[in-house]
Amino acid sequence: MTSIDDRISFESRKQVPSRPQSGEPPSISLRSPTTDDFATLAEMRRDRELQAMLLVVPETTDDEAIAAWIQRRSEDPGGAFKVIANNTDETALGFVQVSQVHRRNRYGFGGIALLPGARGKGAGRAAMNELLVLAGGELGLEKLLLEVRADNTVALRLYLSMGFQIVGNMKEHFRDESGRRYDVVLLEKATPRP
């Protein structure tokens, strides 16, 4: 049986495109969602493949359900839900979130999601760096945890290159809409101190 590290190494040689070497990574910032972001967030919430990579199976994705999801995520006590915005034109490229915050032990679970057109250009790395700063500063967390599907080798390579450590592998932990089960990797990293 191959280990997660072996699978990441093999998969990355096999199918993970490298970031283009020309040009600078996009300048991004994290901000609260606005009504102008609804269409982008709705598109992402309705993307079943993306949601399955985020370990989510939304029950409904009509406009009312999506508006309730945005409100619920935005009002999560102790957590955060922010739009990843392109600093050039303020358009939404995706979102980040911190949820399941444990106040006493000062950790929470983070995640990022990008539109397909924003992937592979450095926006994910920039967004995760911003999320770590937000988690350590604004939220006062000492550690950020990530749950990542084991077959999401692009995300795993990014997180490992940023200093996240694998602390566990949960066998058949996530079941998608069709009932297929996936292993999930648990990672952690200390947040920067303000």
PDB file of N, CA, C and O in Angstrom, residues 53-55 73 79-80 95-101 107-113 127-128 131-132 134-135 139 141 143-148 159 164 185-189 191:
ATOM      1  N   MET A  53     -14.885  18.282  -3.466  1.00  0.00           N
ATOM      2  CA  MET A  53     -13.480  18.475  -3.078  1.00  0.00           C
ATOM      3  C   MET A  53     -13.386  19.205  -1.738  1.00  0.00           C
ATOM      4  O   MET A  53     -12.421  19.025  -0.998  1.00  0.00           O
ATOM      5  N   LEU A  54     -14.400  20.022  -1.430  1.00  0.00           N
ATOM      6  CA  LEU A  54     -14.445  20.736  -0.149  1.00  0.00           C
ATOM      7  C   LEU A  54     -15.092  19.887   0.950  1.00  0.00           C
ATOM      8  O   LEU A  54     -15.338  20.379   2.055  1.00  0.00           O
ATOM      9  N   LEU A  55     -15.397  18.638   0.625  1.00  0.00           N
ATOM     10  CA  LEU A  55     -16.006  17.691   1.566  1.00  0.00           C
ATOM     11  C   LEU A  55     -17.414  18.124   1.970  1.00  0.00           C
ATOM     12  O   LEU A  55     -17.818  18.011   3.130  1.00  0.00           O
ATOM     13  N   ARG A  73     -22.361  31.282   7.093  1.00  0.00           N
ATOM     14  CA  ARG A  73     -20.897  31.247   7.136  1.00  0.00           C
ATOM     15  C   ARG A  73     -20.342  32.583   7.628  1.00  0.00           C
ATOM     16  O   ARG A  73     -19.385  32.626   8.381  1.00  0.00           O
ATOM     17  N   GLY A  79     -15.545  32.270  13.812  1.00  0.00           N
ATOM     18  CA  GLY A  79     -14.998  31.856  12.531  1.00  0.00           C
ATOM     19  C   GLY A  79     -14.881  33.023  11.569  1.00  0.00           C
ATOM     20  O   GLY A  79     -15.000  34.188  11.953  1.00  0.00           O
ATOM     21  N   ALA A  80     -14.659  32.682  10.315  1.00  0.00           N
ATOM     22  CA  ALA A  80     -14.527  33.715   9.284  1.00  0.00           C
ATOM     23  C   ALA A  80     -14.967  33.147   7.946  1.00  0.00           C
ATOM     24  O   ALA A  80     -14.784  31.964   7.667  1.00  0.00           O
ATOM     25  N   PHE A  95     -13.274  31.957  -2.264  1.00  0.00           N
ATOM     26  CA  PHE A  95     -13.513  32.293  -0.864  1.00  0.00           C
ATOM     27  C   PHE A  95     -12.609  31.487   0.053  1.00  0.00           C
ATOM     28  O   PHE A  95     -12.046  30.465  -0.349  1.00  0.00           O
ATOM     29  N   VAL A  96     -12.462  31.996   1.271  1.00  0.00           N
ATOM     30  CA  VAL A  96     -11.762  31.284   2.347  1.00  0.00           C
ATOM     31  C   VAL A  96     -12.701  31.216   3.531  1.00  0.00           C
ATOM     32  O   VAL A  96     -13.625  32.031   3.655  1.00  0.00           O
ATOM     33  N   GLN A  97     -12.446  30.267   4.400  1.00  0.00           N
ATOM     34  CA  GLN A  97     -13.251  30.189   5.616  1.00  0.00           C
ATOM     35  C   GLN A  97     -12.479  29.534   6.743  1.00  0.00           C
ATOM     36  O   GLN A  97     -11.549  28.769   6.511  1.00  0.00           O
ATOM     37  N   VAL A  98     -12.872  29.892   7.951  1.00  0.00           N
ATOM     38  CA  VAL A  98     -12.431  29.209   9.160  1.00  0.00           C
ATOM     39  C   VAL A  98     -13.700  28.868   9.923  1.00  0.00           C
ATOM     40  O   VAL A  98     -14.548  29.734  10.167  1.00  0.00           O
ATOM     41  N   SER A  99     -13.848  27.606  10.266  1.00  0.00           N
ATOM     42  CA  SER A  99     -15.037  27.156  10.995  1.00  0.00           C
ATOM     43  C   SER A  99     -14.621  26.169  12.074  1.00  0.00           C
ATOM     44  O   SER A  99     -13.436  25.858  12.211  1.00  0.00           O
ATOM     45  N   GLN A 100     -15.607  25.682  12.815  1.00  0.00           N
ATOM     46  CA  GLN A 100     -15.367  24.711  13.881  1.00  0.00           C
ATOM     47  C   GLN A 100     -14.248  25.188  14.804  1.00  0.00           C
ATOM     48  O   GLN A 100     -13.320  24.439  15.123  1.00  0.00           O
ATOM     49  N   VAL A 101     -14.355  26.437  15.225  1.00  0.00           N
ATOM     50  CA  VAL A 101     -13.319  27.040  16.066  1.00  0.00           C
ATOM     51  C   VAL A 101     -13.445  26.529  17.495  1.00  0.00           C
ATOM     52  O   VAL A 101     -14.532  26.517  18.069  1.00  0.00           O
ATOM     53  N   TYR A 107      -7.791  26.658  18.033  1.00  0.00           N
ATOM     54  CA  TYR A 107      -7.604  26.160  16.679  1.00  0.00           C
ATOM     55  C   TYR A 107      -8.937  26.208  15.941  1.00  0.00           C
ATOM     56  O   TYR A 107     -10.002  26.310  16.548  1.00  0.00           O
ATOM     57  N   GLY A 108      -8.865  26.154  14.636  1.00  0.00           N
ATOM     58  CA  GLY A 108     -10.042  26.091  13.790  1.00  0.00           C
ATOM     59  C   GLY A 108      -9.678  25.391  12.498  1.00  0.00           C
ATOM     60  O   GLY A 108      -8.502  25.177  12.195  1.00  0.00           O
ATOM     61  N   PHE A 109     -10.707  25.039  11.739  1.00  0.00           N
ATOM     62  CA  PHE A 109     -10.520  24.362  10.460  1.00  0.00           C
ATOM     63  C   PHE A 109     -10.653  25.377   9.338  1.00  0.00           C
ATOM     64  O   PHE A 109     -11.641  26.102   9.273  1.00  0.00           O
ATOM     65  N   GLY A 110      -9.652  25.424   8.480  1.00  0.00           N
ATOM     66  CA  GLY A 110      -9.647  26.376   7.381  1.00  0.00           C
ATOM     67  C   GLY A 110      -9.894  25.708   6.053  1.00  0.00           C
ATOM     68  O   GLY A 110      -9.842  24.484   5.924  1.00  0.00           O
ATOM     69  N   GLY A 111     -10.170  26.552   5.074  1.00  0.00           N
ATOM     70  CA  GLY A 111     -10.346  26.053   3.721  1.00  0.00           C
ATOM     71  C   GLY A 111     -10.329  27.194   2.729  1.00  0.00           C
ATOM     72  O   GLY A 111     -10.641  28.330   3.074  1.00  0.00           O
ATOM     73  N   ILE A 112      -9.946  26.873   1.503  1.00  0.00           N
ATOM     74  CA  ILE A 112      -9.992  27.844   0.414  1.00  0.00           C
ATOM     75  C   ILE A 112     -10.633  27.182  -0.795  1.00  0.00           C
ATOM     76  O   ILE A 112     -10.540  25.966  -0.967  1.00  0.00           O
ATOM     77  N   ALA A 113     -11.289  27.997  -1.599  1.00  0.00           N
ATOM     78  CA  ALA A 113     -11.874  27.527  -2.850  1.00  0.00           C
ATOM     79  C   ALA A 113     -11.698  28.626  -3.890  1.00  0.00           C
ATOM     80  O   ALA A 113     -11.952  29.793  -3.603  1.00  0.00           O
ATOM     81  N   ALA A 127      -3.882  33.402  -0.968  1.00  0.00           N
ATOM     82  CA  ALA A 127      -5.080  33.355  -0.125  1.00  0.00           C
ATOM     83  C   ALA A 127      -4.812  32.591   1.171  1.00  0.00           C
ATOM     84  O   ALA A 127      -5.260  32.997   2.247  1.00  0.00           O
ATOM     85  N   MET A 128      -4.072  31.472   1.085  1.00  0.00           N
ATOM     86  CA  MET A 128      -3.781  30.709   2.305  1.00  0.00           C
ATOM     87  C   MET A 128      -2.880  31.509   3.228  1.00  0.00           C
ATOM     88  O   MET A 128      -3.061  31.483   4.449  1.00  0.00           O
ATOM     89  N   LEU A 131      -5.128  33.884   4.896  1.00  0.00           N
ATOM     90  CA  LEU A 131      -5.992  33.182   5.845  1.00  0.00           C
ATOM     91  C   LEU A 131      -5.238  32.849   7.131  1.00  0.00           C
ATOM     92  O   LEU A 131      -5.786  32.968   8.232  1.00  0.00           O
ATOM     93  N   LEU A 132      -3.989  32.448   7.015  1.00  0.00           N
ATOM     94  CA  LEU A 132      -3.180  32.170   8.209  1.00  0.00           C
ATOM     95  C   LEU A 132      -3.008  33.428   9.059  1.00  0.00           C
ATOM     96  O   LEU A 132      -3.106  33.370  10.294  1.00  0.00           O
ATOM     97  N   LEU A 134      -5.043  36.057   9.104  1.00  0.00           N
ATOM     98  CA  LEU A 134      -6.362  36.356   9.680  1.00  0.00           C
ATOM     99  C   LEU A 134      -6.645  35.443  10.872  1.00  0.00           C
ATOM    100  O   LEU A 134      -7.110  35.901  11.922  1.00  0.00           O
ATOM    101  N   ALA A 135      -6.367  34.153  10.718  1.00  0.00           N
ATOM    102  CA  ALA A 135      -6.629  33.187  11.793  1.00  0.00           C
ATOM    103  C   ALA A 135      -5.810  33.510  13.034  1.00  0.00           C
ATOM    104  O   ALA A 135      -6.320  33.466  14.156  1.00  0.00           O
ATOM    105  N   LEU A 139      -8.672  36.311  14.585  1.00  0.00           N
ATOM    106  CA  LEU A 139      -9.382  35.247  15.301  1.00  0.00           C
ATOM    107  C   LEU A 139      -8.633  34.760  16.541  1.00  0.00           C
ATOM    108  O   LEU A 139      -9.200  34.033  17.351  1.00  0.00           O
ATOM    109  N   LEU A 141      -6.254  32.540  16.804  1.00  0.00           N
ATOM    110  CA  LEU A 141      -5.985  31.104  16.807  1.00  0.00           C
ATOM    111  C   LEU A 141      -4.483  30.849  16.780  1.00  0.00           C
ATOM    112  O   LEU A 141      -3.722  31.631  16.230  1.00  0.00           O
ATOM    113  N   LYS A 143      -3.403  27.695  15.782  1.00  0.00           N
ATOM    114  CA  LYS A 143      -3.178  26.625  14.817  1.00  0.00           C
ATOM    115  C   LYS A 143      -4.362  26.579  13.858  1.00  0.00           C
ATOM    116  O   LYS A 143      -5.503  26.775  14.241  1.00  0.00           O
ATOM    117  N   LEU A 144      -4.045  26.316  12.588  1.00  0.00           N
ATOM    118  CA  LEU A 144      -5.070  26.116  11.578  1.00  0.00           C
ATOM    119  C   LEU A 144      -4.977  24.676  11.103  1.00  0.00           C
ATOM    120  O   LEU A 144      -3.882  24.187  10.803  1.00  0.00           O
ATOM    121  N   LEU A 145      -6.104  23.995  11.070  1.00  0.00           N
ATOM    122  CA  LEU A 145      -6.172  22.620  10.582  1.00  0.00           C
ATOM    123  C   LEU A 145      -6.881  22.606   9.239  1.00  0.00           C
ATOM    124  O   LEU A 145      -7.740  23.458   8.977  1.00  0.00           O
ATOM    125  N   LEU A 146      -6.524  21.648   8.408  1.00  0.00           N
ATOM    126  CA  LEU A 146      -7.149  21.464   7.104  1.00  0.00           C
ATOM    127  C   LEU A 146      -7.528  20.003   6.942  1.00  0.00           C
ATOM    128  O   LEU A 146      -6.768  19.114   7.322  1.00  0.00           O
ATOM    129  N   GLU A 147      -8.697  19.762   6.380  1.00  0.00           N
ATOM    130  CA  GLU A 147      -9.093  18.424   5.951  1.00  0.00           C
ATOM    131  C   GLU A 147      -9.144  18.452   4.433  1.00  0.00           C
ATOM    132  O   GLU A 147      -9.872  19.246   3.844  1.00  0.00           O
ATOM    133  N   VAL A 148      -8.346  17.583   3.793  1.00  0.00           N
ATOM    134  CA  VAL A 148      -8.196  17.607   2.339  1.00  0.00           C
ATOM    135  C   VAL A 148      -8.378  16.190   1.811  1.00  0.00           C
ATOM    136  O   VAL A 148      -7.769  15.251   2.334  1.00  0.00           O
ATOM    137  N   TYR A 159      -0.183  22.896   0.243  1.00  0.00           N
ATOM    138  CA  TYR A 159      -0.150  23.018   1.708  1.00  0.00           C
ATOM    139  C   TYR A 159       1.156  22.497   2.293  1.00  0.00           C
ATOM    140  O   TYR A 159       1.717  23.109   3.203  1.00  0.00           O
ATOM    141  N   PHE A 164       2.598  23.141   6.118  1.00  0.00           N
ATOM    142  CA  PHE A 164       1.604  22.330   6.818  1.00  0.00           C
ATOM    143  C   PHE A 164       2.172  20.925   6.994  1.00  0.00           C
ATOM    144  O   PHE A 164       2.919  20.445   6.126  1.00  0.00           O
ATOM    145  N   VAL A 185      -7.052  13.606   4.354  1.00  0.00           N
ATOM    146  CA  VAL A 185      -5.799  13.892   5.045  1.00  0.00           C
ATOM    147  C   VAL A 185      -6.027  15.067   5.984  1.00  0.00           C
ATOM    148  O   VAL A 185      -6.622  16.076   5.598  1.00  0.00           O
ATOM    149  N   LEU A 186      -5.552  14.952   7.215  1.00  0.00           N
ATOM    150  CA  LEU A 186      -5.637  16.027   8.200  1.00  0.00           C
ATOM    151  C   LEU A 186      -4.262  16.680   8.305  1.00  0.00           C
ATOM    152  O   LEU A 186      -3.251  16.003   8.504  1.00  0.00           O
ATOM    153  N   LEU A 187      -4.219  18.004   8.125  1.00  0.00           N
ATOM    154  CA  LEU A 187      -2.967  18.764   8.195  1.00  0.00           C
ATOM    155  C   LEU A 187      -3.115  19.863   9.231  1.00  0.00           C
ATOM    156  O   LEU A 187      -4.230  20.282   9.556  1.00  0.00           O
ATOM    157  N   GLU A 188      -1.971  20.345   9.726  1.00  0.00           N
ATOM    158  CA  GLU A 188      -1.979  21.462  10.676  1.00  0.00           C
ATOM    159  C   GLU A 188      -0.768  22.345  10.465  1.00  0.00           C
ATOM    160  O   GLU A 188       0.253  21.910   9.937  1.00  0.00           O
ATOM    161  N   LYS A 189      -0.932  23.605  10.876  1.00  0.00           N
ATOM    162  CA  LYS A 189       0.183  24.548  10.853  1.00  0.00           C
ATOM    163  C   LYS A 189      -0.082  25.619  11.910  1.00  0.00           C
ATOM    164  O   LYS A 189      -1.207  26.089  12.059  1.00  0.00           O
ATOM    165  N   THR A 191      -0.206  29.255  13.345  1.00  0.00           N
ATOM    166  CA  THR A 191      -0.467  30.549  12.703  1.00  0.00           C
ATOM    167  C   THR A 191       0.611  31.534  13.096  1.00  0.00           C
ATOM    168  O   THR A 191       1.225  31.390  14.155  1.00  0.00           O
TER     169      THR A 191
END
